[in-house]
Coordinates of C-alpha atoms in Angstrom, one line a residue:
M1 CA 0.0 0.0 0.0
P2 CA 1.6 3.3 -0.9
D3 CA 2.2 5.9 1.7
G4 CA -0.5 8.4 2.4
I5 CA -3.4 6.0 2.0
Y6 CA -4.0 5.4 5.7
S7 CA -6.7 8.0 6.4
L8 CA -8.0 8.5 9.9
V9 CA -11.3 9.6 8.4
D10 CA -12.0 6.3 6.7
E11 CA -9.9 3.6 8.4
G12 CA -11.2 1.9 11.5
W13 CA -8.7 2.9 14.2
I14 CA -10.8 4.1 17.2
P15 CA -12.0 1.3 19.5
V16 CA -15.6 1.8 20.5
R17 CA -18.4 0.2 22.5
W18 CA -21.8 0.1 20.8
R19 CA -25.1 0.6 22.5
P20 CA -27.6 -2.3 22.5
E21 CA -30.0 -0.1 20.4
A22 CA -27.4 0.0 17.6
G23 CA -28.8 -3.2 16.2
A24 CA -28.2 -6.9 16.2
R25 CA -26.0 -7.0 13.1
E26 CA -22.3 -7.3 13.4
L27 CA -20.7 -4.0 14.2
P28 CA -17.0 -3.2 13.8
D29 CA -14.8 -2.9 17.0
R30 CA -13.1 0.1 15.5
V31 CA -14.3 3.0 13.4
G32 CA -12.8 5.9 11.6
L33 CA -13.6 9.6 12.4
R34 CA -16.5 9.8 9.9
D35 CA -18.4 6.8 11.2
L36 CA -17.7 7.8 14.8
L37 CA -19.2 11.3 14.3
L38 CA -22.1 10.1 12.2
R39 CA -23.0 7.3 14.5
A40 CA -22.1 8.9 17.8
G41 CA -25.7 8.3 19.0
D42 CA -25.3 4.5 18.5
I43 CA -21.9 4.4 20.3
A44 CA -21.9 4.0 24.1
G45 CA -18.4 5.3 24.4
L46 CA -14.7 5.0 23.5
D47 CA -13.0 1.7 24.3
V48 CA -9.5 3.0 24.5
P49 CA -7.6 0.9 27.0
D50 CA -4.9 3.5 27.9
A51 CA -6.4 6.3 30.0
P52 CA -4.1 9.1 28.8
A53 CA -4.8 8.2 25.2
H54 CA -8.5 8.1 26.0
A55 CA -8.4 11.6 27.5
A56 CA -6.3 12.9 24.6
L57 CA -8.6 11.5 22.0
L58 CA -11.7 12.9 23.7
R59 CA -10.1 16.4 23.3
V60 CA -9.6 15.9 19.6
L61 CA -13.2 14.7 19.3
Y62 CA -14.6 17.7 21.3
A63 CA -12.8 20.0 18.9
L64 CA -14.2 18.1 15.8
T65 CA -17.7 18.2 17.4
A66 CA -17.5 22.0 17.9
R67 CA -16.4 22.4 14.3
V68 CA -19.0 20.3 12.6
T69 CA -21.8 21.7 14.7
G70 CA -20.8 25.4 14.7
L71 CA -20.5 25.4 18.5
D72 CA -17.0 26.7 18.2
L73 CA -18.6 30.1 17.6
A74 CA -19.6 32.3 20.5
G75 CA -23.0 33.8 20.9
P76 CA -25.9 34.4 23.4
D77 CA -27.7 31.5 21.8
W78 CA -24.8 29.0 22.3
A79 CA -26.7 26.9 24.9
D80 CA -29.9 26.9 22.8
R81 CA -28.0 25.7 19.7
R82 CA -26.6 22.8 21.8
V83 CA -30.0 21.9 23.1
E84 CA -31.4 21.9 19.5
L85 CA -28.6 19.4 18.5
L86 CA -29.5 17.3 21.5
V87 CA -33.1 17.2 20.4
E88 CA -32.1 16.1 16.9
G89 CA -30.2 13.2 18.4
R90 CA -27.2 13.3 16.1
L91 CA -24.5 15.5 14.8
P92 CA -25.3 17.2 11.5
A93 CA -24.2 15.0 8.6
G94 CA -24.6 17.4 5.7
K95 CA -22.1 19.4 3.8
G96 CA -23.1 22.8 5.0
R97 CA -25.4 25.4 3.5
P98 CA -24.7 26.7 0.0
G99 CA -22.6 29.8 0.2
G100 CA -20.9 28.7 3.4
G101 CA -23.5 29.7 5.9
G102 CA -24.2 27.5 8.9
P103 CA -22.1 24.7 10.4
P104 CA -20.2 22.6 7.9
G105 CA -21.5 19.2 9.2
V106 CA -19.5 16.1 9.4
E107 CA -19.1 15.4 5.7
G108 CA -18.5 19.1 4.8
Y109 CA -15.8 19.5 7.4
L110 CA -14.0 16.2 6.8
A111 CA -14.1 16.8 3.0
R112 CA -12.5 20.2 3.4
W113 CA -9.6 18.8 5.6
R114 CA -9.4 15.3 4.1
E115 CA -5.7 15.7 3.0
R116 CA -4.7 16.6 6.6
F117 CA -6.0 13.4 8.1
F118 CA -3.5 11.1 6.5
V119 CA -1.1 9.4 9.0
F120 CA 1.8 9.2 6.5
D121 CA 2.4 11.9 3.9
P122 CA 6.2 11.9 3.2
V123 CA 6.2 14.0 0.0
G124 CA 6.0 17.5 1.4
G125 CA 2.7 16.8 3.0
R126 CA 1.2 17.4 6.4
P127 CA 0.7 14.0 8.2
W128 CA -1.9 14.4 11.0
M129 CA -0.6 16.0 14.2
Q130 CA 3.0 15.4 13.0
D131 CA 5.9 17.5 11.8
A132 CA 7.4 16.2 8.5
R133 CA 10.4 18.6 8.9
L134 CA 11.8 16.2 11.5
R135 CA 13.3 14.0 8.7
E136 CA 15.7 16.9 7.9
Q137 CA 16.1 18.4 11.4
C138 CA 16.8 15.3 13.3
D139 CA 19.5 12.6 13.0
R140 CA 18.0 9.8 10.9
Q141 CA 20.4 7.3 12.4
N142 CA 19.4 8.2 16.0
T143 CA 15.6 8.3 16.0
A144 CA 13.5 7.7 19.1
G145 CA 12.2 4.4 17.7
V146 CA 8.8 2.7 18.2
N147 CA 9.6 1.3 21.6
K148 CA 10.0 4.9 22.8
L149 CA 6.8 6.0 21.0
I150 CA 4.6 3.3 22.6
I151 CA 4.4 4.7 26.1
S152 CA 3.7 1.3 27.8
R153 CA 6.9 -0.4 26.4
P154 CA 10.3 -0.5 28.0
S155 CA 12.9 1.3 25.9
G156 CA 16.6 2.2 26.2
N157 CA 18.1 0.9 29.5
N158 CA 14.8 0.6 31.3
H159 CA 13.9 -2.7 32.9
A160 CA 11.3 -4.9 31.1
W161 CA 8.6 -5.8 33.5
F162 CA 5.7 -7.0 31.4
R163 CA 7.1 -7.8 28.0
H164 CA 10.5 -8.5 26.4
G165 CA 11.6 -6.2 23.6
S166 CA 14.6 -5.0 21.7
D167 CA 15.2 -1.6 20.3
A168 CA 17.3 -3.2 17.6
R169 CA 14.4 -5.5 16.5
P170 CA 11.2 -4.0 17.9
D171 CA 7.7 -5.4 17.4
L172 CA 6.2 -2.9 15.0
P173 CA 3.0 -1.4 16.2
A174 CA -0.1 -1.2 14.0
V175 CA -1.1 2.3 12.9
P176 CA -4.0 2.6 15.4
E177 CA -1.8 1.9 18.4
A178 CA 0.9 4.2 17.1
V179 CA -1.6 7.1 16.5
L180 CA -3.1 6.8 20.0
N181 CA 0.4 6.9 21.5
L182 CA 1.3 9.8 19.3
L183 CA -1.6 11.6 21.1
V184 CA -0.2 10.6 24.5
W185 CA 3.1 12.2 23.6
H186 CA 1.4 15.4 22.6
Y187 CA -0.6 15.7 25.9
W188 CA 1.4 13.8 28.5
G189 CA 5.0 13.9 27.1
P190 CA 7.8 14.3 29.6
S191 CA 10.2 17.2 30.0
G192 CA 14.0 16.8 29.7
R193 CA 16.1 15.0 27.2
C194 CA 14.7 14.0 23.9
S195 CA 16.1 13.4 20.4
A196 CA 18.2 16.3 19.2
R197 CA 16.6 18.7 16.7
E198 CA 18.6 21.3 14.8
V199 CA 16.8 24.5 13.7
G200 CA 18.5 27.5 12.2
G201 CA 21.9 26.2 13.1
V202 CA 20.9 25.7 16.8
K203 CA 20.8 22.2 18.0
S204 CA 18.9 21.2 21.2
A205 CA 17.7 18.0 22.8
S206 CA 15.5 19.4 25.6
A207 CA 11.7 19.4 25.7
S208 CA 9.1 20.9 28.0
A209 CA 6.5 18.8 29.6
G210 CA 3.2 18.2 27.8
P211 CA 0.1 20.3 28.8
L212 CA -1.5 17.5 30.8
R213 CA 1.7 16.0 32.4
T214 CA 0.9 14.6 35.9
A215 CA -2.7 15.8 35.7
L216 CA -6.0 14.0 36.2
S217 CA -8.6 14.9 33.6
Y218 CA -12.3 14.8 34.4
H219 CA -15.0 14.3 31.7
P220 CA -18.8 14.2 31.8
E221 CA -20.0 11.0 30.3
G222 CA -23.5 10.4 29.0
A223 CA -25.5 7.4 27.9
S224 CA -24.0 7.7 24.4
L225 CA -20.9 9.2 22.8
F226 CA -23.2 11.8 21.3
E227 CA -24.2 13.0 24.7
T228 CA -20.6 12.7 26.0
L229 CA -19.3 14.9 23.2
L230 CA -22.0 17.6 23.5
A231 CA -21.5 17.6 27.3
G232 CA -17.8 18.1 26.9
L233 CA -18.2 21.3 24.9
V234 CA -17.3 24.5 26.7
P235 CA -18.8 27.9 25.5
P236 CA -16.1 30.1 23.8
R237 CA -14.8 32.9 26.1
S238 CA -15.4 36.5 25.4
S239 CA -11.6 37.0 25.0
D240 CA -11.3 34.2 22.3
R241 CA -10.3 35.2 18.8
Q242 CA -12.4 32.9 16.6
E243 CA -10.5 33.7 13.4
R244 CA -7.3 32.5 15.0
D245 CA -8.7 29.5 16.9
L246 CA -7.2 26.8 14.8
C247 CA -6.5 23.1 15.3
P248 CA -3.0 21.9 14.2
W249 CA -4.3 20.3 11.0
E250 CA -5.9 23.6 10.1
W251 CA -2.7 25.6 10.2
E252 CA -1.8 27.0 6.8
E253 CA 1.9 26.5 7.7
L254 CA 3.6 24.7 10.5
P255 CA 4.8 27.1 13.2
D256 CA 8.5 28.1 13.5
P257 CA 10.0 25.9 16.2
A258 CA 12.5 28.6 17.0
G259 CA 9.8 31.2 17.4
V260 CA 7.5 32.0 20.2
P261 CA 5.1 29.2 21.0
L262 CA 1.6 29.7 19.7
L263 CA -0.9 30.6 22.4
P264 CA -4.4 29.1 22.1
Q265 CA -7.0 31.6 20.8
G266 CA -10.2 29.7 21.5
P267 CA -11.8 26.3 22.5
C268 CA -10.5 24.3 19.6
S269 CA -6.8 25.4 19.9
R270 CA -7.0 25.0 23.7
L271 CA -8.1 21.4 23.1
T272 CA -5.6 20.4 20.4
A273 CA -2.8 22.9 19.8
C274 CA -0.8 23.1 23.1
S275 CA 1.7 20.3 22.5
E276 CA 5.3 20.8 23.5
H277 CA 6.5 17.8 21.5
A278 CA 7.0 17.2 17.8
V279 CA 6.4 13.7 16.5
L280 CA 6.8 12.0 13.1
L281 CA 5.8 8.4 12.3
V282 CA 7.7 6.4 9.7
P283 CA 5.7 3.6 7.9
D284 CA 6.9 0.2 6.9
E285 CA 6.4 -0.9 3.3
S286 CA 2.9 -2.1 3.9
G287 CA 1.7 1.3 5.3
Q288 CA -0.2 -0.6 8.0
L289 CA 2.7 -0.7 10.6
V290 CA 4.9 2.0 12.0
A291 CA 8.6 1.1 11.5
D292 CA 10.2 4.1 13.3
A293 CA 9.4 7.3 15.0
Y294 CA 10.9 10.7 15.7
V295 CA 10.0 12.3 19.0
T296 CA 11.5 15.6 20.0
W297 CA 10.7 19.2 21.1
A298 CA 8.2 21.4 19.3
F299 CA 9.2 24.8 20.8
Q300 CA 12.2 26.2 22.8
G301 CA 12.0 28.8 25.4
E302 CA 9.5 29.3 28.2
R303 CA 6.7 26.8 28.5
R304 CA 3.2 28.1 27.7
P305 CA 0.9 28.7 30.7
R306 CA -1.2 25.6 31.4
D307 CA -5.0 26.2 30.9
D308 CA -7.4 23.3 30.5
D309 CA -11.2 23.1 31.1
F310 CA -11.2 19.5 32.3
L311 CA -8.9 19.8 35.3
I312 CA -9.4 20.6 39.0
W313 CA -7.2 23.6 39.6
Q314 CA -5.7 24.1 43.0
T315 CA -3.6 26.9 44.6
S316 CA -0.3 26.2 46.4
Q317 CA 0.8 27.9 49.6
Q318 CA 2.9 30.1 47.5
G319 CA -0.1 31.2 45.5
N320 CA 0.7 29.2 42.4
R321 CA -2.1 27.6 40.4
Y322 CA -1.6 24.0 39.5
P323 CA -3.9 21.0 38.4
R324 CA -4.8 18.3 40.9
P325 CA -2.3 15.5 40.1
A326 CA -3.2 12.0 39.2
D327 CA -2.7 9.6 42.0
A328 CA -3.4 5.9 41.3
R329 CA -3.9 5.3 45.0
R330 CA -6.7 7.9 45.3
G331 CA -10.3 7.0 44.7
L332 CA -12.4 9.2 42.5
W333 CA -15.1 9.7 45.3
R334 CA -12.6 11.8 47.1
D335 CA -12.7 14.4 44.3
L336 CA -16.5 14.3 44.0
D337 CA -17.4 17.4 46.0
A338 CA -14.8 19.4 44.0
L339 CA -16.7 18.4 40.9
L340 CA -20.2 19.2 42.2
L341 CA -19.8 22.2 44.4
L342 CA -19.4 25.8 43.3
E343 CA -16.9 26.5 46.1
P344 CA -15.6 23.2 47.5
S345 CA -13.8 23.2 50.8
G346 CA -10.1 22.5 51.3
T347 CA -6.8 24.3 52.0
A348 CA -5.8 23.9 48.3
Q349 CA -8.8 26.0 47.3
P350 CA -9.9 23.6 44.5
V351 CA -11.8 25.0 41.6
R352 CA -14.3 22.9 39.7
P353 CA -13.4 22.1 36.1
V354 CA -14.9 24.6 33.7
V355 CA -16.7 22.0 31.7
F356 CA -18.9 21.0 34.6
R357 CA -20.4 24.5 34.8
T358 CA -22.6 23.7 31.8
A359 CA -22.3 19.9 31.2
Q360 CA -25.6 19.3 33.2
E361 CA -27.5 21.3 30.6
V362 CA -27.1 18.3 28.2
T363 CA -28.6 15.8 30.7
E364 CA -28.7 15.3 34.4
R365 CA -27.9 11.6 33.8
L366 CA -24.2 12.2 33.5
R367 CA -21.4 10.3 35.1
V368 CA -17.9 11.6 35.7
R369 CA -15.0 9.8 34.0
A370 CA -11.5 10.5 35.5
L371 CA -8.6 9.8 33.1
G372 CA -5.0 10.4 33.9
F373 CA -1.4 9.3 34.3
D374 CA 0.3 9.0 37.6
Q375 CA 3.7 10.2 36.7
E376 CA 6.4 12.7 37.7
G377 CA 7.1 15.9 35.8
Q378 CA 10.2 14.6 34.0
A379 CA 10.7 11.1 32.8
K380 CA 9.1 8.6 35.3
D381 CA 5.7 7.2 34.5
F382 CA 4.0 5.0 37.2
Q383 CA 0.4 4.0 36.4
F384 CA -2.6 4.9 34.3
V385 CA -5.6 6.2 36.2
D386 CA -9.1 5.4 35.0
A387 CA -12.2 5.7 37.2
S388 CA -15.9 6.4 36.8
T389 CA -18.7 7.5 39.1
P390 CA -22.4 6.6 39.0
V391 CA -24.8 9.2 37.8
V392 CA -24.0 12.3 39.9
F393 CA -25.1 15.4 38.0
D394 CA -28.5 15.4 39.6
L395 CA -26.6 16.5 42.7
V396 CA -24.7 19.5 41.3
E397 CA -25.0 22.5 43.5
E398 CA -26.9 24.5 40.8
R399 CA -29.6 21.9 40.7
A400 CA -29.7 20.7 44.3
P401 CA -28.2 23.3 46.5
R402 CA -29.3 21.5 49.7
T403 CA -28.1 18.1 48.6
A404 CA -24.7 18.7 47.1
P405 CA -22.9 19.9 50.2
A406 CA -23.8 16.6 51.9
V407 CA -21.5 15.0 49.4
G408 CA -18.7 17.2 50.7
R409 CA -19.4 16.4 54.3
L410 CA -19.5 12.7 53.5
R411 CA -16.2 12.9 51.7
S412 CA -14.6 14.9 54.5
M413 CA -15.6 12.3 57.1
G414 CA -14.1 9.5 55.0
E415 CA -10.9 11.3 54.5
M416 CA -10.6 12.4 58.1
F417 CA -10.6 8.9 59.4
G418 CA -8.2 7.9 56.6
W419 CA -5.7 10.5 57.8
R420 CA -6.2 9.6 61.4
L421 CA -5.6 5.9 60.6
E422 CA -2.3 6.9 58.9
R423 CA -1.2 8.9 62.0
A424 CA -2.1 6.1 64.3
V425 CA -0.1 3.4 62.5
R426 CA 2.9 5.7 62.1
R427 CA 2.9 6.5 65.8
A428 CA 2.4 2.8 66.7
W429 CA 5.3 1.7 64.5
A430 CA 7.6 4.4 65.9
A431 CA 6.8 3.4 69.4
Y432 CA 7.2 -0.3 68.7
V433 CA 10.7 0.1 67.1
D434 CA 11.6 2.8 69.7
D435 CA 12.6 5.2 66.9
A436 CA 10.8 8.5 66.7
K437 CA 12.1 9.1 63.2
A438 CA 10.9 5.7 61.8
D439 CA 8.4 6.4 59.0
G440 CA 6.3 3.2 59.2
D441 CA 5.6 3.3 55.5
A442 CA 5.0 -0.5 55.4
W443 CA 2.2 -0.3 57.9
V444 CA 0.8 2.9 56.3
G445 CA 0.6 1.2 52.9
D446 CA -1.1 -1.9 54.4
A447 CA -3.6 0.2 56.4
A448 CA -4.4 2.4 53.3
G449 CA -4.9 -0.8 51.2
R450 CA -7.4 -2.0 53.8
Y451 CA -9.2 1.2 54.6
W452 CA -9.7 3.2 51.4
P453 CA -11.5 0.6 49.3
Q454 CA -13.9 -0.1 52.1
A455 CA -14.4 3.6 52.7
E456 CA -15.2 4.1 49.0
K457 CA -17.9 1.4 49.3
E458 CA -19.3 3.1 52.3
F459 CA -19.3 6.5 50.6
W460 CA -21.2 5.2 47.5
S461 CA -23.7 3.3 49.6
R462 CA -24.6 6.5 51.6
F463 CA -24.4 8.6 48.5
A464 CA -27.1 6.4 46.9
G465 CA -29.3 6.9 49.9
L466 CA -29.3 10.7 49.8
D467 CA -32.7 12.3 49.3
R468 CA -33.1 13.8 45.8
S469 CA -36.7 14.8 46.4
G470 CA -36.1 17.7 48.8
E471 CA -38.5 16.2 51.4
S472 CA -36.0 15.2 54.0
P473 CA -34.6 18.1 56.0
D474 CA -31.2 16.5 56.4
V475 CA -31.2 15.2 52.8
G476 CA -31.1 11.7 54.2
L477 CA -27.5 11.9 55.5
N478 CA -27.3 10.7 59.1
T479 CA -24.0 12.3 60.0
G480 CA -23.6 10.4 63.3
E481 CA -24.1 7.0 61.6
A482 CA -21.8 7.9 58.8
R483 CA -19.1 9.0 61.3
K484 CA -19.5 5.7 63.2
A485 CA -19.2 3.7 60.0
F486 CA -16.0 5.3 58.8
L487 CA -14.5 5.1 62.3
R488 CA -15.4 1.4 62.4
L489 CA -13.5 0.8 59.1
A490 CA -10.5 2.7 60.4
E491 CA -10.5 0.6 63.6
E492 CA -10.7 -2.6 61.7
A493 CA -7.8 -1.6 59.5
Y494 CA -5.8 -0.5 62.5
E495 CA -6.4 -3.8 64.4
A496 CA -5.5 -5.9 61.3
V497 CA -2.3 -4.1 60.6
T498 CA -1.0 -4.0 64.1
A499 CA -2.1 -7.5 65.2
T500 CA 1.3 -9.0 64.5
V501 CA 3.0 -7.1 67.3
T502 CA 0.4 -7.1 70.0
R503 CA 1.7 -10.4 71.4
T504 CA 4.6 -8.7 73.0
Q505 CA 4.3 -6.3 75.9
R506 CA 6.1 -3.5 74.1
G507 CA 4.1 -4.0 70.9
A508 CA 0.8 -4.1 72.8
K509 CA 1.6 -0.9 74.7
A510 CA 2.6 0.9 71.4
V511 CA -0.6 -0.1 69.7
S512 CA -2.7 0.8 72.6
D513 CA -1.2 4.2 73.1
A514 CA -1.3 5.1 69.4
R515 CA -4.9 4.0 69.1
I516 CA -6.1 7.3 70.4
E517 CA -5.1 8.9 67.1
L518 CA -8.2 7.3 65.6
Y519 CA -10.3 9.5 67.8
G520 CA -8.5 12.7 67.2
G521 CA -5.4 12.3 69.4
N522 CA -4.7 13.7 72.8
R523 CA -6.3 17.1 73.4
K524 CA -3.9 19.9 74.1
K525 CA -4.1 21.4 77.6
K526 CA -5.3 24.9 77.7

């Protein structure tokens, strides 16, 4: 197959789950962009296994949805136009109105940019979300390789934990896998050393971190992909410059990597054009596999300010704004009040993701999907984070001002006894080994593994029992009973973790003395 034929519009590369209503006939496991947009109402959701790729692909799809529907344009009727689309039950399929008025529709938009959705386009073309100039600006004998491109593979001198591989003879990834990992690099790529790139006589091998590096991304999720995409749209801001709000495949020319990084000018560029990395895929002879890859920096100089509508933003003690980081050990329920409340509590002053200000206008039967990558700012990656809540948007503060704060109180109680448990086992361990500086991490990890999963079950059980009707004065939350329940879980975890040392006199005393931390510790004398 000659290069340039693999079109992301037509080839099936996006894994999806179909709704039961889609029909009994055999349906493909993967679809291209055209089928995905045209049949979004029949698709339950994306079936991308890697959470960071899922979050990245959703951003691309939000931008495409805004383009084909005309919801990339601001206006006082923006919310009404979205509701009209919701009533129609599908994205507009047409080719736009004669003379260019109105939204272009799926077919119209994809036809206009068809040449920009090829994965490989080596003859002076514009492969999708790639920079063809890397062939000339990077060392062809020292490319990153496909093992570096596929984020879950070991490469270089890293240990191989789950699969064996060789950089000299790598397993070549199919195009769909390579494209999804290309997106991961654009959004979650590391800072630090990368392949050297020479521009204007200046050679550098240092990249800035991707815009979502270390962050946890929160997405409203409906009963179908159609609802999910509409709920994920954010109204353009008054400061946006619509004529300059371009996706990378819409740029007339690729930006100068030695110049000042492009700042986003509207919703579509905020969603798709903030990458700090440049990538180029090299096909094998068949055009169905990727034989090699260039991965390097996109811009030099100061990193662009981070701004994303799908993150919880917090404020540090120094007054710096930063996104809530992904933590594979943290349950999604612990972030729920920060997603539902207008002004959630907490010393970090969390701010609700912008998308949730209007998502409930699509439907109140929305869940929250959290997608992220537990990783450090530079090179180390630890674990994908993928979690989902039950339907929660009937409890957002705008709709249920009496009910939503109860979620915050419930979360606070669960967390309070979790932290007390941690303090208790640390104190018990330090007393047992007679070393005030002992950290007790082994006991802390064991206790956390016992407490938090049970606390999450308790949280969702009581969450389901909250009164949505407004008839109950306390919204159905018995604070005293909830407190006892979380305390009981903390006590059970504490007893299980410390049981091994209570057979000795010193161990029994250490455990007994430290137990008071579960109840708030010793009160200070006035």
